Amino acid sequence: LPEKPKIFDEQDKEVTGVAGPYVEDTSLKLTCVVSGGKPMPRLRWWRDDKVIATLAPVDDGSRLSLLELRIPKLTRDYFEAVYTCTADNTLLVPPLRVNVQIQLYLRPLLVEILAREQPLSVGQEAELACRAVGARPPAVITWWMDDRQMPTIAVQKNSEDRNETVSILRWIPRMENDGHTITCRASHVKLEHTTLETSLSLSLNFVPIVTLELGSKLNPNDIEEGDDVYFECVVRANPPAYKVVWEHDGQIMTHNQRAGVIAGSAHLALQGVSRDQAGKYACTASNVEGDGRSQPVHLQVIYKPVCKTSTITIVGAAFNEPATVKCEVDAFPPPKNFQWTLNNSLGSIELEPSKYVIESPGRSVLNYTPTSEGDYGSLACRATNLVGQQVEACRYTLLPAVKPDQPFNCSSLNLTDNSAELRCVPGYDGGLQTTYVVEAWETGNLVANVSSLQPVWKLQDLGSGKALKLLFYAYNARGRSETNVLRIHTLSHLALHT
């Protein structure tokens, strides 16, 4: 009988079990060698149950039988194909045989980024899956942002037949990734120039990025009362914002054309802006990712000075005694100059600047000493800032100082067994600072004496069930008023517990 067949490759190295691996699309030659046998054996190459090559017995005296297997192009159909060489020279004994498996390096055929059901959102961990098919050994998958490899570690899994590889990338998209390209590359560890790649242009969802801008034609330092002002809310959002809300000093604004407030999704117009509309403005845009709020923009409205109080103030001043008159105005920017005038029977007189000072921004104090009846009359104070002079002056009536009128309409607001809360309506204060007094008397004895700058008092420790006589009066530097009387009874303990 012949010896068992042996298989040799092109380099005359014996092949046992596996031939290769060979590069896809290259050629292959294997030689089946059998020694001895009488008569000389017949050699055959088999694939599966099909004979693909045969060598008839030849007795050339060498005692060797050789049969070549040639494959000019190793396509992937030959991957892990099993070939068998058999030798036989008799029907009495089964043929001798040896098997060899063809192993190939196969390049990847397909790479794709699998579709996602959910969009990618900035700041939220996401998964991307990339599938590579056809590479042997399995492809090595890498992820790239533009032309830079991503440092994120991805999980790579192979299918059972090792024909498919899936890489799972877990990462947190950042805002700067929006609009860039993410690429999945499938490479072969042994084969150059076989890398396949596929790319995905990133359109990330993100919370609106909002910027508030004052109209480009407006000078923020030169907006006067009555000007038209407009803002632009610049919104960058994906998906687009479905709502924009405007705020003024933290309060939500609504469209009110009658009031000159025109609020839209991108613009806010203030027609004939007033000083009350100065302050901080902001806009907030909303989409499914959340709410984005702009940094506030401070609107300055410059306006002429106006009085803090619109009523005419009565000021009392005694002969040859200094009186202090305070003039307070609202203005932006603060006024730099004040002017005081006195209007009396002789006409209008501008008072000398030495008689008044600017005590603080928006506040001037006049120190005035009347020396004759002609020094009384109507005082007017006007302030001037960069916008102009005050239109309506702050007015004061300067009268000779007198003692105050008595308080009237006095009543008890809350009466208990031991206390009383009292209030009166003040009379004319005589033009001077006035103090209001209440005295509580019980059968000739003074029980309480309380003073206040306003005609409101609370008397304590009066005693239970007391019949009290209350005296109300006022006084200032010129004297004391007449007295007003009120009688009350404090509650008794017995009445409280029945």
GROMACS .gro file of C-alpha atoms in nm:
model
  498
    1LEU     CA    1   0.000   0.000   0.000
    2PRO     CA    2   0.113   0.358  -0.054
    3GLU     CA    3   0.201   0.583   0.237
    4LYS     CA    4  -0.050   0.837   0.367
    5PRO     CA    5  -0.071   1.147   0.143
    6LYS     CA    6   0.108   1.466   0.242
    7ILE     CA    7   0.030   1.820   0.126
    8PHE     CA    8   0.290   2.086   0.047
    9ASP     CA    9   0.251   2.456  -0.039
   10GLU     CA   10   0.435   2.664  -0.299
   11GLN     CA   11   0.733   2.698  -0.064
   12ASP     CA   12   0.747   2.317  -0.033
   13LYS     CA   13   0.641   2.339   0.330
   14GLU     CA   14   0.418   2.065   0.451
   15VAL     CA   15   0.066   2.181   0.529
   16THR     CA   16  -0.120   2.014   0.808
   17GLY     CA   17  -0.484   2.092   0.869
   18VAL     CA   18  -0.499   2.456   0.753
   19ALA     CA   19  -0.349   2.623   0.449
   20GLY     CA   20  -0.293   2.996   0.474
   21PRO     CA   21  -0.421   3.237   0.557
   22TYR     CA   22  -0.403   3.370   0.202
   23VAL     CA   23  -0.495   3.718   0.088
   24GLU     CA   24  -0.826   3.741  -0.089
   25ASP     CA   25  -0.802   3.735  -0.471
   26THR     CA   26  -0.449   3.588  -0.477
   27SER     CA   27  -0.367   3.243  -0.624
   28LEU     CA   28  -0.304   2.911  -0.449
   29LYS     CA   29  -0.109   2.597  -0.535
   30LEU     CA   30  -0.107   2.287  -0.316
   31THR     CA   31   0.065   1.961  -0.403
   32CYS     CA   32  -0.048   1.622  -0.279
   33VAL     CA   33   0.250   1.383  -0.252
   34VAL     CA   34   0.223   1.007  -0.201
   35SER     CA   35   0.523   0.774  -0.166
   36GLY     CA   36   0.527   0.408  -0.266
   37GLY     CA   37   0.250   0.173  -0.345
   38LYS     CA   38   0.240  -0.126  -0.574
   39PRO     CA   39   0.086  -0.086  -0.808
   40MET     CA   40   0.128   0.297  -0.810
   41PRO     CA   41  -0.175   0.466  -0.654
   42ARG     CA   42  -0.435   0.683  -0.812
   43LEU     CA   43  -0.448   1.035  -0.661
   44ARG     CA   44  -0.758   1.256  -0.648
   45TRP     CA   45  -0.845   1.602  -0.510
   46TRP     CA   46  -1.195   1.639  -0.370
   47ARG     CA   47  -1.410   1.932  -0.258
   48ASP     CA   48  -1.706   1.810  -0.068
   49ASP     CA   49  -1.813   1.501  -0.265
   50LYS     CA   50  -1.691   1.623  -0.599
   51VAL     CA   51  -1.365   1.518  -0.765
   52ILE     CA   52  -1.189   1.819  -0.907
   53ALA     CA   53  -0.853   1.667  -1.012
   54THR     CA   54  -0.723   1.313  -1.080
   55LEU     CA   55  -0.381   1.158  -1.135
   56ALA     CA   56  -0.383   0.814  -1.296
   57PRO     CA   57  -0.125   0.564  -1.174
   58VAL     CA   58   0.213   0.629  -1.336
   59ASP     CA   59   0.515   0.407  -1.279
   60ASP     CA   60   0.814   0.620  -1.373
   61GLY     CA   61   1.052   0.455  -1.130
   62SER     CA   62   1.052   0.751  -0.883
   63ARG     CA   63   0.810   0.580  -0.646
   64LEU     CA   64   0.645   0.927  -0.591
   65SER     CA   65   0.302   1.037  -0.703
   66LEU     CA   66   0.226   1.412  -0.715
   67LEU     CA   67  -0.105   1.588  -0.788
   68GLU     CA   68  -0.133   1.969  -0.784
   69LEU     CA   69  -0.435   2.175  -0.681
   70ARG     CA   70  -0.432   2.518  -0.845
   71ILE     CA   71  -0.677   2.800  -0.773
   72PRO     CA   72  -0.595   3.111  -0.981
   73LYS     CA   73  -0.810   3.354  -0.774
   74LEU     CA   74  -0.911   3.295  -0.417
   75THR     CA   75  -1.247   3.461  -0.392
   76ARG     CA   76  -1.438   3.461  -0.064
   77ASP     CA   77  -1.620   3.150  -0.187
   78TYR     CA   78  -1.306   2.959  -0.094
   79PHE     CA   79  -1.307   3.085   0.266
   80GLU     CA   80  -1.272   2.786   0.500
   81ALA     CA   81  -1.330   2.546   0.211
   82VAL     CA   82  -1.210   2.192   0.286
   83TYR     CA   83  -1.016   1.997   0.021
   84THR     CA   84  -0.928   1.630   0.049
   85CYS     CA   85  -0.649   1.439  -0.124
   86THR     CA   86  -0.702   1.060  -0.157
   87ALA     CA   87  -0.472   0.780  -0.269
   88ASP     CA   88  -0.583   0.427  -0.358
   89ASN     CA   89  -0.445   0.130  -0.556
   90THR     CA   90  -0.695  -0.139  -0.464
   91LEU     CA   91  -1.063  -0.182  -0.406
   92LEU     CA   92  -0.999  -0.400  -0.107
   93VAL     CA   93  -0.886  -0.116   0.121
   94PRO     CA   94  -1.049   0.229   0.162
   95PRO     CA   95  -0.849   0.513   0.005
   96LEU     CA   96  -0.592   0.690   0.219
   97ARG     CA   97  -0.687   1.055   0.270
   98VAL     CA   98  -0.575   1.388   0.415
   99ASN     CA   99  -0.782   1.706   0.459
  100VAL     CA  100  -0.680   2.071   0.435
  101GLN     CA  101  -0.888   2.382   0.508
  102ILE     CA  102  -0.829   2.702   0.310
  103GLN     CA  103  -0.804   3.009   0.534
  104LEU     CA  104  -0.833   3.360   0.383
  105TYR     CA  105  -0.791   3.722   0.485
  106LEU     CA  106  -1.116   3.891   0.369
  107ARG     CA  107  -1.159   4.264   0.339
  108PRO     CA  108  -1.474   4.433   0.480
  109LEU     CA  109  -1.759   4.458   0.232
  110LEU     CA  110  -1.993   4.698   0.409
  111VAL     CA  111  -1.986   4.953   0.689
  112GLU     CA  112  -2.288   5.151   0.803
  113ILE     CA  113  -2.401   5.365   1.095
  114LEU     CA  114  -2.731   5.224   1.212
  115ALA     CA  115  -3.029   5.457   1.222
  116ARG     CA  116  -3.147   5.600   1.557
  117GLU     CA  117  -3.504   5.645   1.667
  118GLN     CA  118  -3.419   5.937   1.896
  119PRO     CA  119  -3.228   6.252   1.798
  120LEU     CA  120  -2.890   6.332   1.948
  121SER     CA  121  -2.906   6.598   2.218
  122VAL     CA  122  -2.625   6.817   2.349
  123GLY     CA  123  -2.519   6.721   2.699
  124GLN     CA  124  -2.708   6.390   2.707
  125GLU     CA  125  -2.530   6.056   2.679
  126ALA     CA  126  -2.607   5.890   2.347
  127GLU     CA  127  -2.530   5.566   2.167
  128LEU     CA  128  -2.431   5.523   1.805
  129ALA     CA  129  -2.397   5.180   1.646
  130CYS     CA  130  -2.175   5.099   1.348
  131ARG     CA  131  -2.194   4.766   1.165
  132ALA     CA  132  -1.917   4.616   0.951
  133VAL     CA  133  -1.978   4.305   0.739
  134GLY     CA  134  -1.754   4.061   0.557
  135ALA     CA  135  -1.410   4.103   0.714
  136ARG     CA  136  -1.206   3.804   0.833
  137PRO     CA  137  -1.072   3.823   1.089
  138PRO     CA  138  -1.343   4.062   1.213
  139ALA     CA  139  -1.290   4.430   1.130
  140VAL     CA  140  -1.149   4.677   1.380
  141ILE     CA  141  -1.392   4.968   1.404
  142THR     CA  142  -1.280   5.317   1.504
  143TRP     CA  143  -1.476   5.640   1.543
  144TRP     CA  144  -1.363   5.981   1.419
  145MET     CA  145  -1.484   6.337   1.462
  146ASP     CA  146  -1.389   6.508   1.139
  147ASP     CA  147  -1.028   6.395   1.096
  148ARG     CA  148  -0.951   6.324   1.462
  149GLN     CA  149  -1.000   5.988   1.624
  150MET     CA  150  -1.238   6.005   1.916
  151PRO     CA  151  -1.083   5.903   2.248
  152THR     CA  152  -1.411   5.753   2.364
  153ILE     CA  153  -1.390   5.379   2.424
  154ALA     CA  154  -1.645   5.188   2.219
  155VAL     CA  155  -1.774   4.836   2.282
  156GLN     CA  156  -1.717   4.600   1.987
  157LYS     CA  157  -1.909   4.274   1.944
  158ASN     CA  158  -1.885   4.002   1.678
  159SER     CA  159  -2.166   3.783   1.549
  160GLU     CA  160  -2.151   3.410   1.609
  161ASP     CA  161  -2.026   3.342   1.256
  162ARG     CA  162  -1.778   3.631   1.298
  163ASN     CA  163  -1.895   3.774   0.966
  164GLU     CA  164  -2.047   4.084   1.128
  165THR     CA  165  -1.901   4.328   1.378
  166VAL     CA  166  -2.096   4.596   1.565
  167SER     CA  167  -1.931   4.882   1.755
  168ILE     CA  168  -2.136   5.073   2.013
  169LEU     CA  169  -2.011   5.427   2.076
  170ARG     CA  170  -2.125   5.587   2.399
  171TRP     CA  171  -2.052   5.959   2.421
  172ILE     CA  172  -2.191   6.293   2.529
  173PRO     CA  173  -2.231   6.533   2.235
  174ARG     CA  174  -2.109   6.887   2.295
  175MET     CA  175  -2.234   7.205   2.137
  176GLU     CA  176  -1.919   7.244   1.931
  177ASN     CA  177  -1.992   6.907   1.765
  178ASP     CA  178  -2.304   7.041   1.594
  179GLY     CA  179  -2.266   7.058   1.217
  180HIS     CA  180  -1.951   6.844   1.220
  181THR     CA  181  -1.911   6.496   1.078
  182ILE     CA  182  -1.874   6.174   1.273
  183THR     CA  183  -1.718   5.883   1.084
  184CYS     CA  184  -1.708   5.509   1.145
  185ARG     CA  185  -1.409   5.328   0.990
  186ALA     CA  186  -1.377   4.952   0.950
  187SER     CA  187  -1.017   4.837   0.903
  188HIS     CA  188  -0.847   4.503   0.845
  189VAL     CA  189  -0.553   4.426   1.070
  190LYS     CA  190  -0.360   4.255   0.787
  191LEU     CA  191  -0.481   4.412   0.464
  192GLU     CA  192  -0.381   4.763   0.365
  193HIS     CA  193  -0.598   4.987   0.151
  194THR     CA  194  -0.913   4.796   0.238
  195THR     CA  195  -1.056   5.034   0.497
  196LEU     CA  196  -1.420   5.129   0.450
  197GLU     CA  197  -1.588   5.423   0.619
  198THR     CA  198  -1.925   5.588   0.648
  199SER     CA  199  -2.009   5.931   0.786
  200LEU     CA  200  -2.295   6.105   0.957
  201SER     CA  201  -2.341   6.481   0.956
  202LEU     CA  202  -2.437   6.578   1.310
  203SER     CA  203  -2.752   6.780   1.358
  204LEU     CA  204  -2.775   6.798   1.735
  205ASN     CA  205  -3.075   6.897   1.939
  206PHE     CA  206  -2.997   7.159   2.201
  207VAL     CA  207  -3.158   7.404   2.440
  208PRO     CA  208  -3.203   7.741   2.267
  209ILE     CA  209  -2.902   7.972   2.278
  210VAL     CA  210  -3.048   8.318   2.315
  211THR     CA  211  -2.893   8.661   2.274
  212LEU     CA  212  -3.082   8.986   2.327
  213GLU     CA  213  -2.966   9.288   2.129
  214LEU     CA  214  -3.077   9.649   2.130
  215GLY     CA  215  -3.169   9.779   1.786
  216SER     CA  216  -2.855   9.838   1.581
  217LYS     CA  217  -2.949  10.198   1.499
  218LEU     CA  218  -3.002  10.293   1.863
  219ASN     CA  219  -2.740  10.453   2.086
  220PRO     CA  220  -2.792  10.291   2.429
  221ASN     CA  221  -2.661  10.604   2.599
  222ASP     CA  222  -2.893  10.842   2.416
  223ILE     CA  223  -3.248  10.707   2.441
  224GLU     CA  224  -3.483  10.984   2.549
  225GLU     CA  225  -3.832  10.957   2.685
  226GLY     CA  226  -4.066  10.943   2.387
  227ASP     CA  227  -3.824  10.766   2.152
  228ASP     CA  228  -3.918  10.439   1.984
  229VAL     CA  229  -3.706  10.150   2.109
  230TYR     CA  230  -3.678   9.800   1.972
  231PHE     CA  231  -3.497   9.482   2.073
  232GLU     CA  232  -3.405   9.175   1.871
  233CYS     CA  233  -3.410   8.830   2.029
  234VAL     CA  234  -3.155   8.621   1.838
  235VAL     CA  235  -3.231   8.251   1.888
  236ARG     CA  236  -3.023   7.954   1.779
  237ALA     CA  237  -3.213   7.633   1.848
  238ASN     CA  238  -3.264   7.280   1.719
  239PRO     CA  239  -3.543   7.197   1.689
  240PRO     CA  240  -3.668   7.552   1.633
  241ALA     CA  241  -3.813   7.737   1.931
  242TYR     CA  242  -4.191   7.722   1.953
  243LYS     CA  243  -4.226   8.008   2.202
  244VAL     CA  244  -4.047   8.332   2.295
  245VAL     CA  245  -4.131   8.515   2.619
  246TRP     CA  246  -4.023   8.874   2.695
  247GLU     CA  247  -3.944   9.003   3.044
  248HIS     CA  248  -3.904   9.347   3.197
  249ASP     CA  249  -3.741   9.351   3.541
  250GLY     CA  250  -3.839   8.987   3.587
  251GLN     CA  251  -4.206   9.040   3.494
  252ILE     CA  252  -4.348   8.871   3.183
  253MET     CA  253  -4.457   9.117   2.914
  254THR     CA  254  -4.759   9.078   2.688
  255HIS     CA  255  -4.843   9.228   2.352
  256ASN     CA  256  -5.032   9.553   2.412
  257GLN     CA  257  -5.048   9.769   2.103
  258ARG     CA  258  -5.262  10.031   2.274
  259ALA     CA  259  -4.984  10.079   2.531
  260GLY     CA  260  -4.722  10.082   2.257
  261VAL     CA  261  -4.578   9.739   2.343
  262ILE     CA  262  -4.537   9.528   2.028
  263ALA     CA  263  -4.411   9.184   2.133
  264GLY     CA  264  -4.327   8.927   1.865
  265SER     CA  265  -4.127   8.606   1.848
  266ALA     CA  266  -3.811   8.782   1.735
  267HIS     CA  267  -3.863   9.152   1.810
  268LEU     CA  268  -3.993   9.375   2.087
  269ALA     CA  269  -4.087   9.734   2.010
  270LEU     CA  270  -4.161  10.004   2.269
  271GLN     CA  271  -4.334  10.296   2.102
  272GLY     CA  272  -4.281  10.629   2.276
  273VAL     CA  273  -4.081  10.477   2.559
  274SER     CA  274  -4.137  10.620   2.907
  275ARG     CA  275  -3.901  10.642   3.201
  276ASP     CA  276  -4.106  10.371   3.375
  277GLN     CA  277  -3.998  10.132   3.099
  278ALA     CA  278  -3.630  10.165   3.184
  279GLY     CA  279  -3.476   9.857   3.342
  280LYS     CA  280  -3.357   9.508   3.256
  281TYR     CA  281  -3.501   9.326   2.956
  282ALA     CA  282  -3.457   8.958   2.868
  283CYS     CA  283  -3.611   8.704   2.635
  284THR     CA  284  -3.657   8.330   2.685
  285ALA     CA  285  -3.696   8.083   2.398
  286SER     CA  286  -3.835   7.732   2.446
  287ASN     CA  287  -3.812   7.408   2.249
  288VAL     CA  288  -3.848   7.039   2.338
  289GLU     CA  289  -3.497   7.042   2.488
  290GLY     CA  290  -3.578   7.316   2.740
  291ASP     CA  291  -3.575   7.692   2.796
  292GLY     CA  292  -3.288   7.923   2.703
  293ARG     CA  293  -3.275   8.272   2.856
  294SER     CA  294  -3.071   8.563   2.731
  295GLN     CA  295  -2.844   8.772   2.944
  296PRO     CA  296  -3.039   9.083   3.048
  297VAL     CA  297  -2.993   9.407   2.859
  298HIS     CA  298  -3.029   9.724   3.064
  299LEU     CA  299  -3.236   9.994   2.897
  300GLN     CA  300  -3.152  10.347   3.008
  301VAL     CA  301  -3.411  10.613   2.935
  302ILE     CA  302  -3.292  10.968   2.983
  303TYR     CA  303  -3.551  11.228   3.078
  304LYS     CA  304  -3.583  11.578   3.215
  305PRO     CA  305  -3.622  11.620   3.590
  306VAL     CA  306  -3.970  11.583   3.740
  307CYS     CA  307  -4.084  11.643   4.098
  308LYS     CA  308  -4.103  11.342   4.326
  309THR     CA  309  -4.427  11.486   4.462
  310SER     CA  310  -4.681  11.671   4.250
  311THR     CA  311  -4.859  11.849   4.536
  312ILE     CA  312  -4.780  12.201   4.652
  313THR     CA  313  -4.601  12.184   4.986
  314ILE     CA  314  -4.677  12.441   5.254
  315VAL     CA  315  -4.372  12.565   5.441
  316GLY     CA  316  -4.392  12.776   5.754
  317ALA     CA  317  -4.113  13.018   5.835
  318ALA     CA  318  -4.091  13.269   6.120
  319PHE     CA  319  -3.948  13.621   6.090
  320ASN     CA  320  -3.570  13.623   6.115
  321GLU     CA  321  -3.557  13.246   6.170
  322PRO     CA  322  -3.400  13.015   5.908
  323ALA     CA  323  -3.632  12.769   5.733
  324THR     CA  324  -3.523  12.465   5.534
  325VAL     CA  325  -3.700  12.374   5.209
  326LYS     CA  326  -3.611  12.046   5.035
  327CYS     CA  327  -3.658  11.998   4.661
  328GLU     CA  328  -3.638  11.637   4.536
  329VAL     CA  329  -3.663  11.536   4.171
  330ASP     CA  330  -3.639  11.221   3.959
  331ALA     CA  331  -3.410  11.250   3.660
  332PHE     CA  332  -3.169  11.053   3.444
  333PRO     CA  333  -2.896  11.145   3.428
  334PRO     CA  334  -2.903  11.320   3.767
  335PRO     CA  335  -2.935  11.699   3.747
  336LYS     CA  336  -2.627  11.915   3.771
  337ASN     CA  337  -2.802  12.246   3.840
  338PHE     CA  338  -3.097  12.375   4.042
  339GLN     CA  339  -3.275  12.708   4.026
  340TRP     CA  340  -3.493  12.856   4.300
  341THR     CA  341  -3.736  13.146   4.247
  342LEU     CA  342  -3.971  13.335   4.480
  343ASN     CA  343  -4.294  13.478   4.344
  344ASN     CA  344  -4.452  13.743   4.569
  345SER     CA  345  -4.643  14.068   4.539
  346LEU     CA  346  -4.336  14.234   4.391
  347GLY     CA  347  -4.297  13.977   4.110
  348SER     CA  348  -4.065  13.684   4.049
  349ILE     CA  349  -3.721  13.684   4.207
  350GLU     CA  350  -3.444  13.434   4.136
  351LEU     CA  351  -3.275  13.340   4.460
  352GLU     CA  352  -2.900  13.359   4.490
  353PRO     CA  353  -2.712  13.023   4.455
  354SER     CA  354  -2.551  13.089   4.792
  355LYS     CA  355  -2.888  13.027   4.957
  356TYR     CA  356  -2.914  12.663   4.846
  357VAL     CA  357  -2.696  12.356   4.802
  358ILE     CA  358  -2.716  12.029   4.607
  359GLU     CA  359  -2.718  11.790   4.898
  360SER     CA  360  -2.720  11.471   4.684
  361PRO     CA  361  -2.806  11.378   4.324
  362GLY     CA  362  -3.161  11.499   4.263
  363ARG     CA  363  -3.192  11.684   4.594
  364SER     CA  364  -3.144  12.055   4.661
  365VAL     CA  365  -3.188  12.221   5.001
  366LEU     CA  366  -3.279  12.590   5.033
  367ASN     CA  367  -3.192  12.770   5.356
  368TYR     CA  368  -3.420  13.071   5.367
  369THR     CA  369  -3.470  13.339   5.633
  370PRO     CA  370  -3.765  13.576   5.581
  371THR     CA  371  -3.705  13.927   5.719
  372SER     CA  372  -4.020  14.101   5.597
  373GLU     CA  373  -4.369  14.027   5.472
  374GLY     CA  374  -4.237  14.057   5.116
  375ASP     CA  375  -4.019  13.752   5.174
  376TYR     CA  376  -4.326  13.526   5.179
  377GLY     CA  377  -4.500  13.390   4.871
  378SER     CA  378  -4.462  13.098   4.628
  379LEU     CA  379  -4.130  12.917   4.591
  380ALA     CA  380  -4.044  12.724   4.274
  381CYS     CA  381  -3.756  12.481   4.223
  382ARG     CA  382  -3.637  12.369   3.880
  383ALA     CA  383  -3.357  12.124   3.805
  384THR     CA  384  -3.157  12.086   3.485
  385ASN     CA  385  -2.976  11.781   3.349
  386LEU     CA  386  -2.822  11.689   3.012
  387VAL     CA  387  -3.169  11.647   2.858
  388GLY     CA  388  -3.288  11.991   2.957
  389GLN     CA  389  -3.461  12.195   3.224
  390GLN     CA  390  -3.753  12.068   3.427
  391VAL     CA  391  -4.085  12.166   3.265
  392GLU     CA  392  -4.314  12.168   3.570
  393ALA     CA  393  -4.144  12.323   3.872
  394CYS     CA  394  -4.169  12.183   4.223
  395ARG     CA  395  -4.381  12.438   4.411
  396TYR     CA  396  -4.401  12.546   4.774
  397THR     CA  397  -4.615  12.801   4.952
  398LEU     CA  398  -4.406  12.995   5.204
  399LEU     CA  399  -4.621  13.120   5.491
  400PRO     CA  400  -4.541  13.277   5.827
  401ALA     CA  401  -4.490  12.993   6.075
  402VAL     CA  402  -4.772  12.954   6.328
  403LYS     CA  403  -4.874  12.708   6.594
  404PRO     CA  404  -5.051  12.397   6.459
  405ASP     CA  405  -5.423  12.334   6.442
  406GLN     CA  406  -5.565  12.074   6.676
  407PRO     CA  407  -5.601  11.712   6.553
  408PHE     CA  408  -5.963  11.613   6.482
  409ASN     CA  409  -6.188  11.312   6.413
  410CYS     CA  410  -6.009  11.122   6.689
  411SER     CA  411  -6.122  10.763   6.751
  412SER     CA  412  -6.033  10.437   6.920
  413LEU     CA  413  -5.938  10.164   6.672
  414ASN     CA  414  -5.877   9.871   6.907
  415LEU     CA  415  -5.978   9.868   7.272
  416THR     CA  416  -5.886   9.591   7.520
  417ASP     CA  417  -5.894   9.549   7.897
  418ASN     CA  418  -5.553   9.715   7.927
  419SER     CA  419  -5.470   9.904   7.605
  420ALA     CA  420  -5.607  10.128   7.333
  421GLU     CA  421  -5.503  10.207   6.975
  422LEU     CA  422  -5.592  10.564   6.878
  423ARG     CA  423  -5.589  10.775   6.563
  424CYS     CA  424  -5.671  11.136   6.465
  425VAL     CA  425  -5.671  11.336   6.145
  426PRO     CA  426  -5.392  11.597   6.158
  427GLY     CA  427  -5.474  11.964   6.124
  428TYR     CA  428  -5.254  12.226   5.959
  429ASP     CA  429  -4.904  12.188   6.102
  430GLY     CA  430  -4.825  12.559   6.091
  431GLY     CA  431  -4.557  12.501   5.831
  432LEU     CA  432  -4.320  12.343   6.083
  433GLN     CA  433  -4.237  11.998   6.211
  434THR     CA  434  -4.515  11.905   6.451
  435THR     CA  435  -4.544  11.660   6.740
  436TYR     CA  436  -4.878  11.499   6.830
  437VAL     CA  437  -4.964  11.416   7.192
  438VAL     CA  438  -5.233  11.216   7.368
  439GLU     CA  439  -5.286  11.226   7.745
  440ALA     CA  440  -5.503  10.975   7.935
  441TRP     CA  441  -5.666  11.098   8.261
  442GLU     CA  442  -5.864  10.910   8.526
  443THR     CA  443  -6.042  11.128   8.781
  444GLY     CA  444  -5.769  11.389   8.781
  445ASN     CA  445  -5.476  11.150   8.761
  446LEU     CA  446  -5.251  11.131   8.453
  447VAL     CA  447  -5.240  10.764   8.346
  448ALA     CA  448  -5.048  10.794   8.017
  449ASN     CA  449  -4.872  11.056   7.803
  450VAL     CA  450  -4.752  10.950   7.456
  451SER     CA  451  -4.597  11.165   7.178
  452SER     CA  452  -4.562  11.082   6.807
  453LEU     CA  453  -4.466  11.252   6.480
  454GLN     CA  454  -4.791  11.113   6.335
  455PRO     CA  455  -5.133  11.127   6.507
  456VAL     CA  456  -5.134  10.753   6.576
  457TRP     CA  457  -5.075  10.608   6.923
  458LYS     CA  458  -5.094  10.287   7.123
  459LEU     CA  459  -5.152  10.322   7.498
  460GLN     CA  460  -5.048  10.036   7.726
  461ASP     CA  461  -5.107   9.943   8.093
  462LEU     CA  462  -5.429  10.143   8.123
  463GLY     CA  463  -5.597   9.899   8.362
  464SER     CA  464  -5.918   9.699   8.333
  465GLY     CA  465  -6.262   9.860   8.331
  466LYS     CA  466  -6.127  10.217   8.346
  467ALA     CA  467  -6.322  10.527   8.243
  468LEU     CA  468  -6.063  10.752   8.079
  469LYS     CA  469  -6.061  11.103   7.942
  470LEU     CA  470  -5.826  11.145   7.645
  471LEU     CA  471  -5.678  11.484   7.550
  472PHE     CA  472  -5.533  11.524   7.199
  473TYR     CA  473  -5.319  11.821   7.089
  474ALA     CA  474  -5.024  11.914   6.868
  475TYR     CA  475  -4.730  12.150   6.910
  476ASN     CA  476  -4.443  12.292   6.708
  477ALA     CA  477  -4.179  12.557   6.754
  478ARG     CA  478  -4.448  12.830   6.741
  479GLY     CA  479  -4.671  12.687   7.013
  480ARG     CA  480  -4.941  12.440   7.111
  481SER     CA  481  -5.278  12.377   6.950
  482GLU     CA  482  -5.618  12.364   7.109
  483THR     CA  483  -5.721  12.033   7.271
  484ASN     CA  484  -5.961  11.770   7.140
  485VAL     CA  485  -6.134  11.539   7.392
  486LEU     CA  486  -6.244  11.175   7.365
  487ARG     CA  487  -6.382  10.952   7.644
  488ILE     CA  488  -6.332  10.577   7.647
  489HIS     CA  489  -6.382  10.275   7.877
  490THR     CA  490  -6.134   9.992   7.883
  491LEU     CA  491  -6.289   9.647   7.892
  492SER     CA  492  -6.322   9.460   8.221
  493HIS     CA  493  -6.181   9.114   8.291
  494LEU     CA  494  -6.531   8.995   8.380
  495ALA     CA  495  -6.674   9.105   8.046
  496LEU     CA  496  -6.394   8.927   7.863
  497HIS     CA  497  -6.468   8.593   8.035
  498THR     CA  498  -6.846   8.584   8.011
   0.00000   0.00000   0.00000
